[in-house]
Short mmCIF file of C-alpha atoms in Angstrom, two decimals:
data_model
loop_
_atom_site.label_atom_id
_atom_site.label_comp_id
_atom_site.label_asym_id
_atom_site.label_seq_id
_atom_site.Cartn_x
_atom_site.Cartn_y
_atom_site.Cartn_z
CA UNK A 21 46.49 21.58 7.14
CA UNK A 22 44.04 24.18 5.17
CA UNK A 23 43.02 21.41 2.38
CA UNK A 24 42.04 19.01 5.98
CA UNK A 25 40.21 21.87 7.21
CA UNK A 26 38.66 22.66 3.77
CA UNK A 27 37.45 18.95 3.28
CA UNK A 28 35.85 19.03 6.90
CA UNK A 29 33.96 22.01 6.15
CA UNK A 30 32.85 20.36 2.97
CA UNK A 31 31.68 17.52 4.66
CA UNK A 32 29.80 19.35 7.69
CA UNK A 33 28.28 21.29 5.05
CA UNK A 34 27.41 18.28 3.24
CA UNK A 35 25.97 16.50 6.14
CA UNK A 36 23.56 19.72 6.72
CA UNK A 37 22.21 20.69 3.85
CA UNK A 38 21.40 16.54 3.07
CA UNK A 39 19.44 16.42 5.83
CA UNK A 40 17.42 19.73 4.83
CA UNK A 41 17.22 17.68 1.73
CA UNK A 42 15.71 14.62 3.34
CA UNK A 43 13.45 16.45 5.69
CA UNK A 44 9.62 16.29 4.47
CA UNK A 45 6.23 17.66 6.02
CA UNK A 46 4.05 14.85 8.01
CA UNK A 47 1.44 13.73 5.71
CA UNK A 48 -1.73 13.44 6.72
CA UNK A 49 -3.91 9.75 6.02
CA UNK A 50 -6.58 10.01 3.76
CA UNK A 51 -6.74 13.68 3.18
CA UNK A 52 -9.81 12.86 0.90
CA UNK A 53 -12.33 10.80 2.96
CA UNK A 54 -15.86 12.23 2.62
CA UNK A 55 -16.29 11.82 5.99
CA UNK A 56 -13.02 13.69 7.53
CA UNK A 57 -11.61 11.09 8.94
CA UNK A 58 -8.17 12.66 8.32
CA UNK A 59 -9.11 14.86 11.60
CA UNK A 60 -8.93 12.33 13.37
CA UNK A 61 -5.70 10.69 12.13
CA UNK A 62 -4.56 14.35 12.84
CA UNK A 63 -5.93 14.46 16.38
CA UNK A 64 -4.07 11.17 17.45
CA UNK A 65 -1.31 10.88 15.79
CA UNK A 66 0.16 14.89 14.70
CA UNK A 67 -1.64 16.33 17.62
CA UNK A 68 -1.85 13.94 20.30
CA UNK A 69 -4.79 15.43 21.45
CA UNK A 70 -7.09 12.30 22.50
CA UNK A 71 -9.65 14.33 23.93
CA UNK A 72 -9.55 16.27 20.87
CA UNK A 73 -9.74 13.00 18.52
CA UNK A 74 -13.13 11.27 20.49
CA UNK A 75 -15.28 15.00 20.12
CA UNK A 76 -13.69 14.08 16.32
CA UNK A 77 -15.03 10.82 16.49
CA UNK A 78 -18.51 11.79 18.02
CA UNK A 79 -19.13 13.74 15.37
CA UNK A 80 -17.86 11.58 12.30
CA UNK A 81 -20.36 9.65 10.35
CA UNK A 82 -18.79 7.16 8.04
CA UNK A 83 -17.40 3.60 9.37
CA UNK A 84 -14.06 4.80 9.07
CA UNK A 85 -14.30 6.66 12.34
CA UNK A 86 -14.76 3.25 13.78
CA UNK A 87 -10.56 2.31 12.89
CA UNK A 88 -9.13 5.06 15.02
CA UNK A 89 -11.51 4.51 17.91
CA UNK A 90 -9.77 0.98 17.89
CA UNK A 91 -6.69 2.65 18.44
CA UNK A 92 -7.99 4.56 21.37
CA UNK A 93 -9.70 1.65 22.86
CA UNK A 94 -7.03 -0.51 22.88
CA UNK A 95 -3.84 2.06 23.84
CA UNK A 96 -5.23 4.61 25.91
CA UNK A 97 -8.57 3.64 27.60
CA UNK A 98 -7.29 -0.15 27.51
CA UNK A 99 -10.36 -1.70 26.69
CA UNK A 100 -10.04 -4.89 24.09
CA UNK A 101 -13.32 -5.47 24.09
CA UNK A 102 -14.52 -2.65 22.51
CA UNK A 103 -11.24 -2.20 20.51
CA UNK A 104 -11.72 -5.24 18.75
CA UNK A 105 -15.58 -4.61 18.37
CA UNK A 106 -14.61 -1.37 16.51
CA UNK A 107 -12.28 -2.55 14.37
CA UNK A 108 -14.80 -4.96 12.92
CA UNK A 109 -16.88 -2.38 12.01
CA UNK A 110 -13.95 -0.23 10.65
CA UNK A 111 -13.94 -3.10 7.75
CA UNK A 112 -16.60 -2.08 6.39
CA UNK A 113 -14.88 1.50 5.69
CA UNK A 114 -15.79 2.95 2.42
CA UNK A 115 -12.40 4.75 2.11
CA UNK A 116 -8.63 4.03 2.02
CA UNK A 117 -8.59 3.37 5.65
CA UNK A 118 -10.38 0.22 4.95
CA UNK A 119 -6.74 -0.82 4.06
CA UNK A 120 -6.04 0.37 7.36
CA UNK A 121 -8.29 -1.89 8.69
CA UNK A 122 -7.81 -5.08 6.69
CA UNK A 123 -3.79 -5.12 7.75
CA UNK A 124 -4.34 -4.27 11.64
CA UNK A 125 -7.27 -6.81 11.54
CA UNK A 126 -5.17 -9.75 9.26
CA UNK A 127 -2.37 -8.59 11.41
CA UNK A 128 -4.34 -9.92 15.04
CA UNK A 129 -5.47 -12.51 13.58
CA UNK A 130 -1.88 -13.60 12.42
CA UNK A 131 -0.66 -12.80 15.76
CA UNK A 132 -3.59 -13.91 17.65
CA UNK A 133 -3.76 -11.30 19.60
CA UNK A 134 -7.35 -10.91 20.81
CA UNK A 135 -8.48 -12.30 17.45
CA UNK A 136 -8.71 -15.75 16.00
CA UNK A 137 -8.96 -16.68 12.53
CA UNK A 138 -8.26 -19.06 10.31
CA UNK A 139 -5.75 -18.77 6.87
CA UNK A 140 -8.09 -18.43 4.53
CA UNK A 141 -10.00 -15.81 6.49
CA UNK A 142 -6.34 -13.73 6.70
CA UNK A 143 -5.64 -14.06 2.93
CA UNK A 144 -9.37 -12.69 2.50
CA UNK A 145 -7.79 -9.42 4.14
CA UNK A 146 -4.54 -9.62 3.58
CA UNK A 147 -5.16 -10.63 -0.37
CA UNK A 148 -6.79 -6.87 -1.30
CA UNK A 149 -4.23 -4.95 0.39
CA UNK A 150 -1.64 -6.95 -1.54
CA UNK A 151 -2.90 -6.93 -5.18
CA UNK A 152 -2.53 -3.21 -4.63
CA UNK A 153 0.96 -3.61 -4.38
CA UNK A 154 1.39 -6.09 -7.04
CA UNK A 155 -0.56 -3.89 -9.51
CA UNK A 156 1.34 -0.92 -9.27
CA UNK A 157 4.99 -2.77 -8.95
CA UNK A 158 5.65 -2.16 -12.30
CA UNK A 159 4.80 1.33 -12.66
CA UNK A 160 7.12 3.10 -9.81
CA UNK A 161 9.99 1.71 -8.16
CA UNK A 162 9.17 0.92 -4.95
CA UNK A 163 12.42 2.08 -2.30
CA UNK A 164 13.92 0.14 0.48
CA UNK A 165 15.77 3.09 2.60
CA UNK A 166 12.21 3.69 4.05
CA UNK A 167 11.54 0.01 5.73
CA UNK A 168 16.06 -0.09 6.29
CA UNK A 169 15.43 3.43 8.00
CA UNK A 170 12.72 2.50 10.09
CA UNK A 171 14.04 -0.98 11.13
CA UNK A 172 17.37 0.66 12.71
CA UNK A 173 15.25 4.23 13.75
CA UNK A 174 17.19 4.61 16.85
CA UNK A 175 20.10 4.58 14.28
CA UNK A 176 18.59 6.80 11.87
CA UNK A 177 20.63 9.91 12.13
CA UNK A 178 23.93 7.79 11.97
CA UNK A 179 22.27 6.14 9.02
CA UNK A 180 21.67 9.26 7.35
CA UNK A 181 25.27 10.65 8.00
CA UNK A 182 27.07 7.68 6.34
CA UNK A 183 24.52 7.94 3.39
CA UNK A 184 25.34 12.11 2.71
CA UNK A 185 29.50 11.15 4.03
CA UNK A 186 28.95 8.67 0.88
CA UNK A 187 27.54 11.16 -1.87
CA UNK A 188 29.82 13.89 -0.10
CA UNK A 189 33.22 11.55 -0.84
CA UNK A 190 31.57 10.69 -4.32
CA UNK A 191 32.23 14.76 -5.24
CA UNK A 192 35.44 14.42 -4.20
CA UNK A 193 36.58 11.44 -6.92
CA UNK A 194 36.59 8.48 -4.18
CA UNK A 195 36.17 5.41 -6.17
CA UNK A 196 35.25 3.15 -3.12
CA UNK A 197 32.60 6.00 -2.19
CA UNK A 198 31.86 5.65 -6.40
CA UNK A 199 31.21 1.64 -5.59
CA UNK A 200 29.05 2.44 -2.45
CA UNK A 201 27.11 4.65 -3.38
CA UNK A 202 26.00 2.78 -7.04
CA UNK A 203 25.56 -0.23 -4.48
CA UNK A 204 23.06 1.41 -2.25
CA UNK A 205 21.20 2.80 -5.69
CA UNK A 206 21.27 -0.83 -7.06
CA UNK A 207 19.31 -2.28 -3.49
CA UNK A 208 17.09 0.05 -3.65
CA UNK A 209 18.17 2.46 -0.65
CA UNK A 210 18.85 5.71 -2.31
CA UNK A 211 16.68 6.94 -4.89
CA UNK A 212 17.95 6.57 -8.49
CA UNK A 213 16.00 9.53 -10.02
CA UNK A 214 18.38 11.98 -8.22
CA UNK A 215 21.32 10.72 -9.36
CA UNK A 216 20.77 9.84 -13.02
CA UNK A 217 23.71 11.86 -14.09
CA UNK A 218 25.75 9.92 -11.57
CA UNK A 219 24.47 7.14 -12.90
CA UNK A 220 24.85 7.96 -16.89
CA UNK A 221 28.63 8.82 -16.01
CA UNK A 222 29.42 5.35 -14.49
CA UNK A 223 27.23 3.95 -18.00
CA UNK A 224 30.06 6.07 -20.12
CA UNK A 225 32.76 4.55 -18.31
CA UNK A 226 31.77 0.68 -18.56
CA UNK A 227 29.67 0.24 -14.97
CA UNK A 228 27.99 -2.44 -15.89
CA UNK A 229 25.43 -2.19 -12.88
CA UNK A 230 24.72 1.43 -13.88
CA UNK A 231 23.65 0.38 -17.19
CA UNK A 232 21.59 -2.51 -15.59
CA UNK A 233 19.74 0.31 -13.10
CA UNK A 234 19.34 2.95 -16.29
CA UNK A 235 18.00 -0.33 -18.58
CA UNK A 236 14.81 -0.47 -15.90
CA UNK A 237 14.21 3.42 -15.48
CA UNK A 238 13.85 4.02 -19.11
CA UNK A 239 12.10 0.96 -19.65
CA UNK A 240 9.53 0.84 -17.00
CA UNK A 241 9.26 4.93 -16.94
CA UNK A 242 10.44 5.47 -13.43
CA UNK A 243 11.47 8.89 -12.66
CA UNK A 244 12.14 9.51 -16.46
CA UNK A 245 10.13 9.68 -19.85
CA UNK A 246 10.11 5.71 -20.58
CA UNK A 247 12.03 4.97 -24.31
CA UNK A 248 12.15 1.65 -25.02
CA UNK A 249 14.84 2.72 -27.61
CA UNK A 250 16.93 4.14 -24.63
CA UNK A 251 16.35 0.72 -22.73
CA UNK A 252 17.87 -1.25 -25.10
CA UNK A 253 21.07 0.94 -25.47
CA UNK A 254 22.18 0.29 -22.16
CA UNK A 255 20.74 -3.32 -22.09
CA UNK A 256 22.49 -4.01 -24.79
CA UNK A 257 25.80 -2.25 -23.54
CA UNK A 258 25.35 -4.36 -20.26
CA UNK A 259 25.07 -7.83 -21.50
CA UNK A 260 28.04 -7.66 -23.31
CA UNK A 261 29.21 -8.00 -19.75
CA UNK A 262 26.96 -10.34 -18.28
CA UNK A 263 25.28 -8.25 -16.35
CA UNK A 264 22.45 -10.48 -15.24
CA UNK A 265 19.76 -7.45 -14.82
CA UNK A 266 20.74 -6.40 -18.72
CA UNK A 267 20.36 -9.68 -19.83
CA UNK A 268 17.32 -9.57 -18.03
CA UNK A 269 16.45 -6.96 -19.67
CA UNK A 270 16.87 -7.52 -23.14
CA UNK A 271 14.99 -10.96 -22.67
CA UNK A 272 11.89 -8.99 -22.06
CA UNK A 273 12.67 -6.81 -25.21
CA UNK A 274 13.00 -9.57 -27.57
CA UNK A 275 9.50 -11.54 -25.73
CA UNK A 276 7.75 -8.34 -26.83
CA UNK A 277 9.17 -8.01 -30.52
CA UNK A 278 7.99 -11.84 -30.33
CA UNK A 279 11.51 -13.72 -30.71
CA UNK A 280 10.82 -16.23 -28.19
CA UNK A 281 13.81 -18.13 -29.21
CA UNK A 282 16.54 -14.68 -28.23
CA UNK A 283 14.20 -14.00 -25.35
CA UNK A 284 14.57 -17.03 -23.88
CA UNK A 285 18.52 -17.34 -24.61
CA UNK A 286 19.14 -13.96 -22.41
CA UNK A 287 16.32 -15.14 -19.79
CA UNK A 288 18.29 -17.94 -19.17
CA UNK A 289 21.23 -16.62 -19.10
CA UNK A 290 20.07 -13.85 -16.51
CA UNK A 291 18.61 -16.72 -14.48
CA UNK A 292 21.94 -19.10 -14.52
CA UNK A 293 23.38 -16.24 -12.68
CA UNK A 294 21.09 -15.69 -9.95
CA UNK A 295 18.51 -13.32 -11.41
CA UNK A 296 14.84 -13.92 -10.01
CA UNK A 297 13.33 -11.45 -12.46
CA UNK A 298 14.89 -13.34 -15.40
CA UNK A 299 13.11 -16.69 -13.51
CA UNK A 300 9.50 -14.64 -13.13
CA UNK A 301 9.83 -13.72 -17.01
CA UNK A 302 10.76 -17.25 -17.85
CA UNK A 303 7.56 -18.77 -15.89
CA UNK A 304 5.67 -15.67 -18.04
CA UNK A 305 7.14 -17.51 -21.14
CA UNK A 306 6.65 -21.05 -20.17
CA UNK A 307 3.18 -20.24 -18.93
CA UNK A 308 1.36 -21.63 -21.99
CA UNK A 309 3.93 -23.57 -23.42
CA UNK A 310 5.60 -25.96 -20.80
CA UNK A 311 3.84 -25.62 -17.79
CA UNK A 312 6.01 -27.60 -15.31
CA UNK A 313 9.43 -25.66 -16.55
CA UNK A 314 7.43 -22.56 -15.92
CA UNK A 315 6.38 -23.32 -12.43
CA UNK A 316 9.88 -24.70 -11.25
CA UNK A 317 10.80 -21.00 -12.93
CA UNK A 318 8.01 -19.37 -10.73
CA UNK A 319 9.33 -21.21 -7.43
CA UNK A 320 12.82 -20.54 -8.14
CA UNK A 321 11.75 -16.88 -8.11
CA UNK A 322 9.36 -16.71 -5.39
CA UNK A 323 12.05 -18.22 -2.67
CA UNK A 324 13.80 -17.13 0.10
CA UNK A 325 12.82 -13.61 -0.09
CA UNK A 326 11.62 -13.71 -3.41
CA UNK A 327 11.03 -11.39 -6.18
CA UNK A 328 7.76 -9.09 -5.44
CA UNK A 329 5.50 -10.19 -8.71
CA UNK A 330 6.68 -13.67 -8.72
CA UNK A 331 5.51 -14.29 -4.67
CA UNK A 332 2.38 -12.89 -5.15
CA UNK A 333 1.85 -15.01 -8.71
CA UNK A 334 2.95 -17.99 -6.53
CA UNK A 335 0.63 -17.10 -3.40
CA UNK A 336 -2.13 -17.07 -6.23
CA UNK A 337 -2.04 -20.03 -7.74
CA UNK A 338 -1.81 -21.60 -4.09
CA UNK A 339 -5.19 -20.13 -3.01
CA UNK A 340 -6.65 -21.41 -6.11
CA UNK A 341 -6.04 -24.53 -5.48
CA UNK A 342 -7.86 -23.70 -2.15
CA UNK A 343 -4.03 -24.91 -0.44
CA UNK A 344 -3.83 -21.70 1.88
CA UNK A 345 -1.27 -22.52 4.58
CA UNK A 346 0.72 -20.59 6.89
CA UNK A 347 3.18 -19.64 4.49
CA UNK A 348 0.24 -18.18 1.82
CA UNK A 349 -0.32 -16.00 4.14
CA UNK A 350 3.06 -14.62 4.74
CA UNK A 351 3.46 -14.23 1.55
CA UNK A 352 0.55 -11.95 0.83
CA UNK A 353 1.51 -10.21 4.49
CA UNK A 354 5.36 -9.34 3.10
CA UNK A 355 3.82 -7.91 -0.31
CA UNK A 356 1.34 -6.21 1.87
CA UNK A 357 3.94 -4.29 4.12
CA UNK A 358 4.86 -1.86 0.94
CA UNK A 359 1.81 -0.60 0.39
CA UNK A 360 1.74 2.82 -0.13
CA UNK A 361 -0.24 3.91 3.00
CA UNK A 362 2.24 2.13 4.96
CA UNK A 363 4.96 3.81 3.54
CA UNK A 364 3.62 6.91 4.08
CA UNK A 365 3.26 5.98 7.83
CA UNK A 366 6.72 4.81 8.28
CA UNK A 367 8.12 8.17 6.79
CA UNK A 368 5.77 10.40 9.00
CA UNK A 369 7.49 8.04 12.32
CA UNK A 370 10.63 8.68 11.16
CA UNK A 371 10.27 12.51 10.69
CA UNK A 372 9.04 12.31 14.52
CA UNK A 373 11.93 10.15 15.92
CA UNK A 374 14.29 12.39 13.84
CA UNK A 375 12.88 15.70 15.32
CA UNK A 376 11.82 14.64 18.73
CA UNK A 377 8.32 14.46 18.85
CA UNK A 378 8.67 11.56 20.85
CA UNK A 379 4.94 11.25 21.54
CA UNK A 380 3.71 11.68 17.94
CA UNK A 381 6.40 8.84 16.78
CA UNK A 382 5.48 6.67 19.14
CA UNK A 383 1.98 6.59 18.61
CA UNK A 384 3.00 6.01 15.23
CA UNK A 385 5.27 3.21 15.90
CA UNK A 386 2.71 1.17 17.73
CA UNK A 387 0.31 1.69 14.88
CA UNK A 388 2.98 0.49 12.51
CA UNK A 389 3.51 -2.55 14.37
CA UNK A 390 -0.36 -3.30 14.15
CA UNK A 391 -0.47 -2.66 10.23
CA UNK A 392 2.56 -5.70 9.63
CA UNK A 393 5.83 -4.62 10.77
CA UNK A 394 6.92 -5.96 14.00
CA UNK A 395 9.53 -3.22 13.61
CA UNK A 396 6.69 -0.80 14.52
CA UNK A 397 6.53 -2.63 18.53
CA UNK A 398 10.41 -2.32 18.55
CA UNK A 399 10.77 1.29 17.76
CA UNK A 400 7.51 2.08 20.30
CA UNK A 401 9.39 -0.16 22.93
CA UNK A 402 12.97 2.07 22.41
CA UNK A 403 11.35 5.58 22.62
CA UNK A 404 9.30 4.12 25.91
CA UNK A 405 12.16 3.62 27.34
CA UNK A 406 14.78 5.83 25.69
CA UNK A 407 13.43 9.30 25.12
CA UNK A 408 11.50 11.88 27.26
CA UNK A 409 7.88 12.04 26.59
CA UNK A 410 6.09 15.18 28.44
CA UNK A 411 3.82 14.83 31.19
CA UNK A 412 0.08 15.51 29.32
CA UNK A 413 1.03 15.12 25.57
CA UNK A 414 -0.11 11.44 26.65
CA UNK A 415 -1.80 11.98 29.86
CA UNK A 416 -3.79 8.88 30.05
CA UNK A 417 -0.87 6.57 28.94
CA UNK A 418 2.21 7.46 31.16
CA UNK A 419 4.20 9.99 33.17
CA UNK A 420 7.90 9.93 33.34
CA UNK A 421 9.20 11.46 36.77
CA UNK A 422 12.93 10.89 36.05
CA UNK A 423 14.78 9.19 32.92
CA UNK A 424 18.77 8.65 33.12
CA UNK A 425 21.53 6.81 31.58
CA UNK A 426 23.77 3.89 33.19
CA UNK A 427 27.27 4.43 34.23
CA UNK A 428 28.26 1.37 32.28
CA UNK A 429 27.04 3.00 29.04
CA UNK A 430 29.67 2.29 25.71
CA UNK A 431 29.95 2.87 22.32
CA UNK A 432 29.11 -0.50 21.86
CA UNK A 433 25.99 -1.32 23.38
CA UNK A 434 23.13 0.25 23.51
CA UNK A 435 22.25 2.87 26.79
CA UNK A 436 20.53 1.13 29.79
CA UNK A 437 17.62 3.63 30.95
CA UNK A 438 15.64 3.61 34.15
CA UNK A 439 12.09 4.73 34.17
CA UNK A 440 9.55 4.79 36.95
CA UNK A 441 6.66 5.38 35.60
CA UNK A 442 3.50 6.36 37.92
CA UNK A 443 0.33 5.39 35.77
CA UNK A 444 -0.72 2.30 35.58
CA UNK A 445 -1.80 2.75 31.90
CA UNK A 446 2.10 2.78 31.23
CA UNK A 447 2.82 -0.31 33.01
CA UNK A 448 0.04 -2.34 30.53
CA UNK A 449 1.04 -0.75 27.39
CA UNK A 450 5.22 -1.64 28.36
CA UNK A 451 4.09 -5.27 28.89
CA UNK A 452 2.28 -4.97 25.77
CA UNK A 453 5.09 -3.86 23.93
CA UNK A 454 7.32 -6.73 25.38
CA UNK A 455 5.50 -8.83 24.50
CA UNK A 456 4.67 -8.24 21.03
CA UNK A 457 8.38 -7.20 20.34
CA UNK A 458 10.03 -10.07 22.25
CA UNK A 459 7.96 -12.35 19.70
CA UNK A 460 10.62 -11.33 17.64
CA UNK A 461 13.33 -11.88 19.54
CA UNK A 462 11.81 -15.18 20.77
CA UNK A 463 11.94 -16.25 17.16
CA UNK A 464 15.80 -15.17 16.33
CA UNK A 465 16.34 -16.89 19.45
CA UNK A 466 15.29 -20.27 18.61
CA UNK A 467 16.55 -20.29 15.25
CA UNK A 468 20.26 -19.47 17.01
CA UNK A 469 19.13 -22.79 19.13
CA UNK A 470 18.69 -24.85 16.74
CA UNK A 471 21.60 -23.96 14.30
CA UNK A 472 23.87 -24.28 16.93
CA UNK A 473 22.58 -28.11 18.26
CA UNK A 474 22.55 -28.79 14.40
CA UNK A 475 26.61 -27.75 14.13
CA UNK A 476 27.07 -29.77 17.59
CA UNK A 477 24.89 -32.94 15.60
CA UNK A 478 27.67 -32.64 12.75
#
């Protein structure tokens, strides 16, 4: 009975203090714009103060002012017109909200909502925002457990609890909990930096997927002092089990040394097994030798979801051929989505939905969903119609006068919640949201269709 009550106090404790881990202060965007325009982000979306944010944008100067009076035109005053008119003239930003810009206005067009545009136009704004991405792949690891966080937010807190349950059943010598959490490192959803020594034990003992994940930190520098040397020791270590990111791995090691012939014998060996970062490398190494083996390398690792470098190398050579189509476009708009600012954004929503400042995250959410992720409507659309929002936080918007649960409420499906809702303003921006979310759900919808006449067919 004690050791039960000792292990529950373990795990309560661990829960705790990993969320006081997790927790971080709301950044501010573009804390360096000449103009200020950060006071404005800060207005709208830390302060909810709109009143507050248009004396900000009065007095701003640069172009950049131009990108949040977009936002105000089009979700509180509810005029397109003018929305769209200023984010036109947001483009022309001279800071890192241009980036800002380029993805909301891509975005519309993509959507066609309010704007029209042709491919070629969206790759022109899509394209910048993307090489950003694509040139700094290589030098951080970029992490997943942001956009998997934000995607299930109304989920988040359960998320987090079977993350910390995970590392808290690790300490305690569970070798499923061992498995689960190298997994999650592996995908990308916990950071690998704080658990090297986790990491370097599993190496010791023969994981060969700890090996693979240690091969890439010491070799591409991320979140320790890069040593090629190092690299190699666990690359090695790994392909002796197949490991297909090892193999990987030591293909790029001997392409560098300049043994072609052992590069390509672990490239292909990595790719045989599945790995699209073995296929990018191999298109690298074909590039100037035997072009059509390296671009059937190059599509094999740009597919389905794709391998970051290799979709934007493949979206490249696409619009150089001046063959943009739909799917061009896409493909710069996934790579797009990790940028760094938009990041940033998502972790500042989640903070909010996580400590209830339901009117902050919101506002964030919808802006989200105008930068690329649709996820960004969905979230806005759940605290509408799932969380209290105070009367004046968002005066002009909406005004909750009661908010309750159905009787018929399980553990199984989500809660059905009533709102009347008195402004007007609120009534617009819901059918907004339903509509720009339920594109979504449209989509998942007919896909479901058609698979299942397809199975009939057979």
């Amino acid at each position: 009975m004690w050791k039960r009550v000792l292990v529950g106090l373990v795990l309560c404790a661990g829960m705790l203090f990993g969320h006081a881990e997790e927790k971080q202060d709301v950044k501010q965007e573009n804390s360096s714009c000449p103009y200020e325009c950060n006071k404005i982000f800060d207005s709208i979306f830390i302060k909810t103060d709109i009143e507050q944010a248009k004396r900000n944008i009065d007095a701003a100067k640069g172009p950049c002012k131009h990108f949040y009076a977009w936002f105000i035109y089009t979700y509180v005053d509810l005029d397109i017109k003018a929305g769209v008119e200023s984010l036109w003239k947001s483009l022309y930003s001279t800071c890192s909200t241009k980036n800002l810009a380029y993805l909301v206005y891509a975005s519309k067009m993509y959507r066609k909502h309010n704007i029209i545009g042709t491919e070629a136009e969206m790759v022109k704004y899509y394209r910048p925002v993307a090489e950003e991405v694509f040139n700094g792949f290589f030098k951080k690891k970029i992490t997943l457990f942001t956009k998997w966080k934000l995607s299930r937010l109304h989920k988040q807190g359960e998320n987090a609890k079977i993350i910390q349950f995970i590392k808290t059943l690790k300490s305690t010598g569970s070798a499923t909990a061992n498995e689960n959490l190298l997994s999650l490192i592996k995908m990308g959803y916990i950071d690998a930096e704080q658990h090297i020594d986790f990491l370097k034990e599993h190496a010791r003992t023969g994981s060969a997927d700890a090996m693979g994940i240690l091969g890439n930190m010491y070799y591409y520098g991320w979140g320790v002092k890069p040593s090629k040397i190092t690299a190699r020791h666990y690359f090695s270590e790994g392909a002796k089990k197949n490991d297909a990111d090892c193999l990987n791995g030591l293909g790029m090691l001997y392409a560098e040394d300049g043994n072609v012939f052992e590069s390509k014998l672990y490239l292909e060996k990595a790719s045989a097994i599945g790995s699209q970062e073995a296929d990018y490398n191999l298109y690298k190494l074909y590039e100037n030798a035997n072009k059509f083996v390296g671009e059937i390398h190059l599509m094999k690792a740009a597919k389905h979801d794709g391998y970051l470098p290799a979709v934007y190398t493949y979206a490249e050579k696409e619009r150089l051929k001046g063959d943009i189509k739909r799917t061009t476009v896409s493909q710069y708009k996934s790579i797009a989505s990790y940028h760094d600012q938009v990041v940033a954004l998502e972790k500042n929503a989640i903070e909010m939905y996580r400590d209830h400042r339901n009117a902050e995250a919101f506002y964030m959410s919808l802006l989200i969903g105008d930068l690329c992720p649709k996820t960004g409507y969905e979230n806005a659309q759940y605290i509408l119609k799932h969380r209290v929002i105070k009367p004046g936080l968002i005066q002009r918007l909406y005004k909750y006068t009661s908010l309750w649960k159905d009787k018929k409420e399980s553990d199984s499906e989500p809660a059905e919640v009533e709102i009347k809702i008195q402004d007007k303003n609120a009534k617009d921006i819901e059918e907004i949201l339903n509509t720009q979310a339920g594109e979504t759900q449209k989509e998942n919808a007919s896909k479901e269709s058609k698979s299942t006449e397809t199975k009939k067919n057979q």
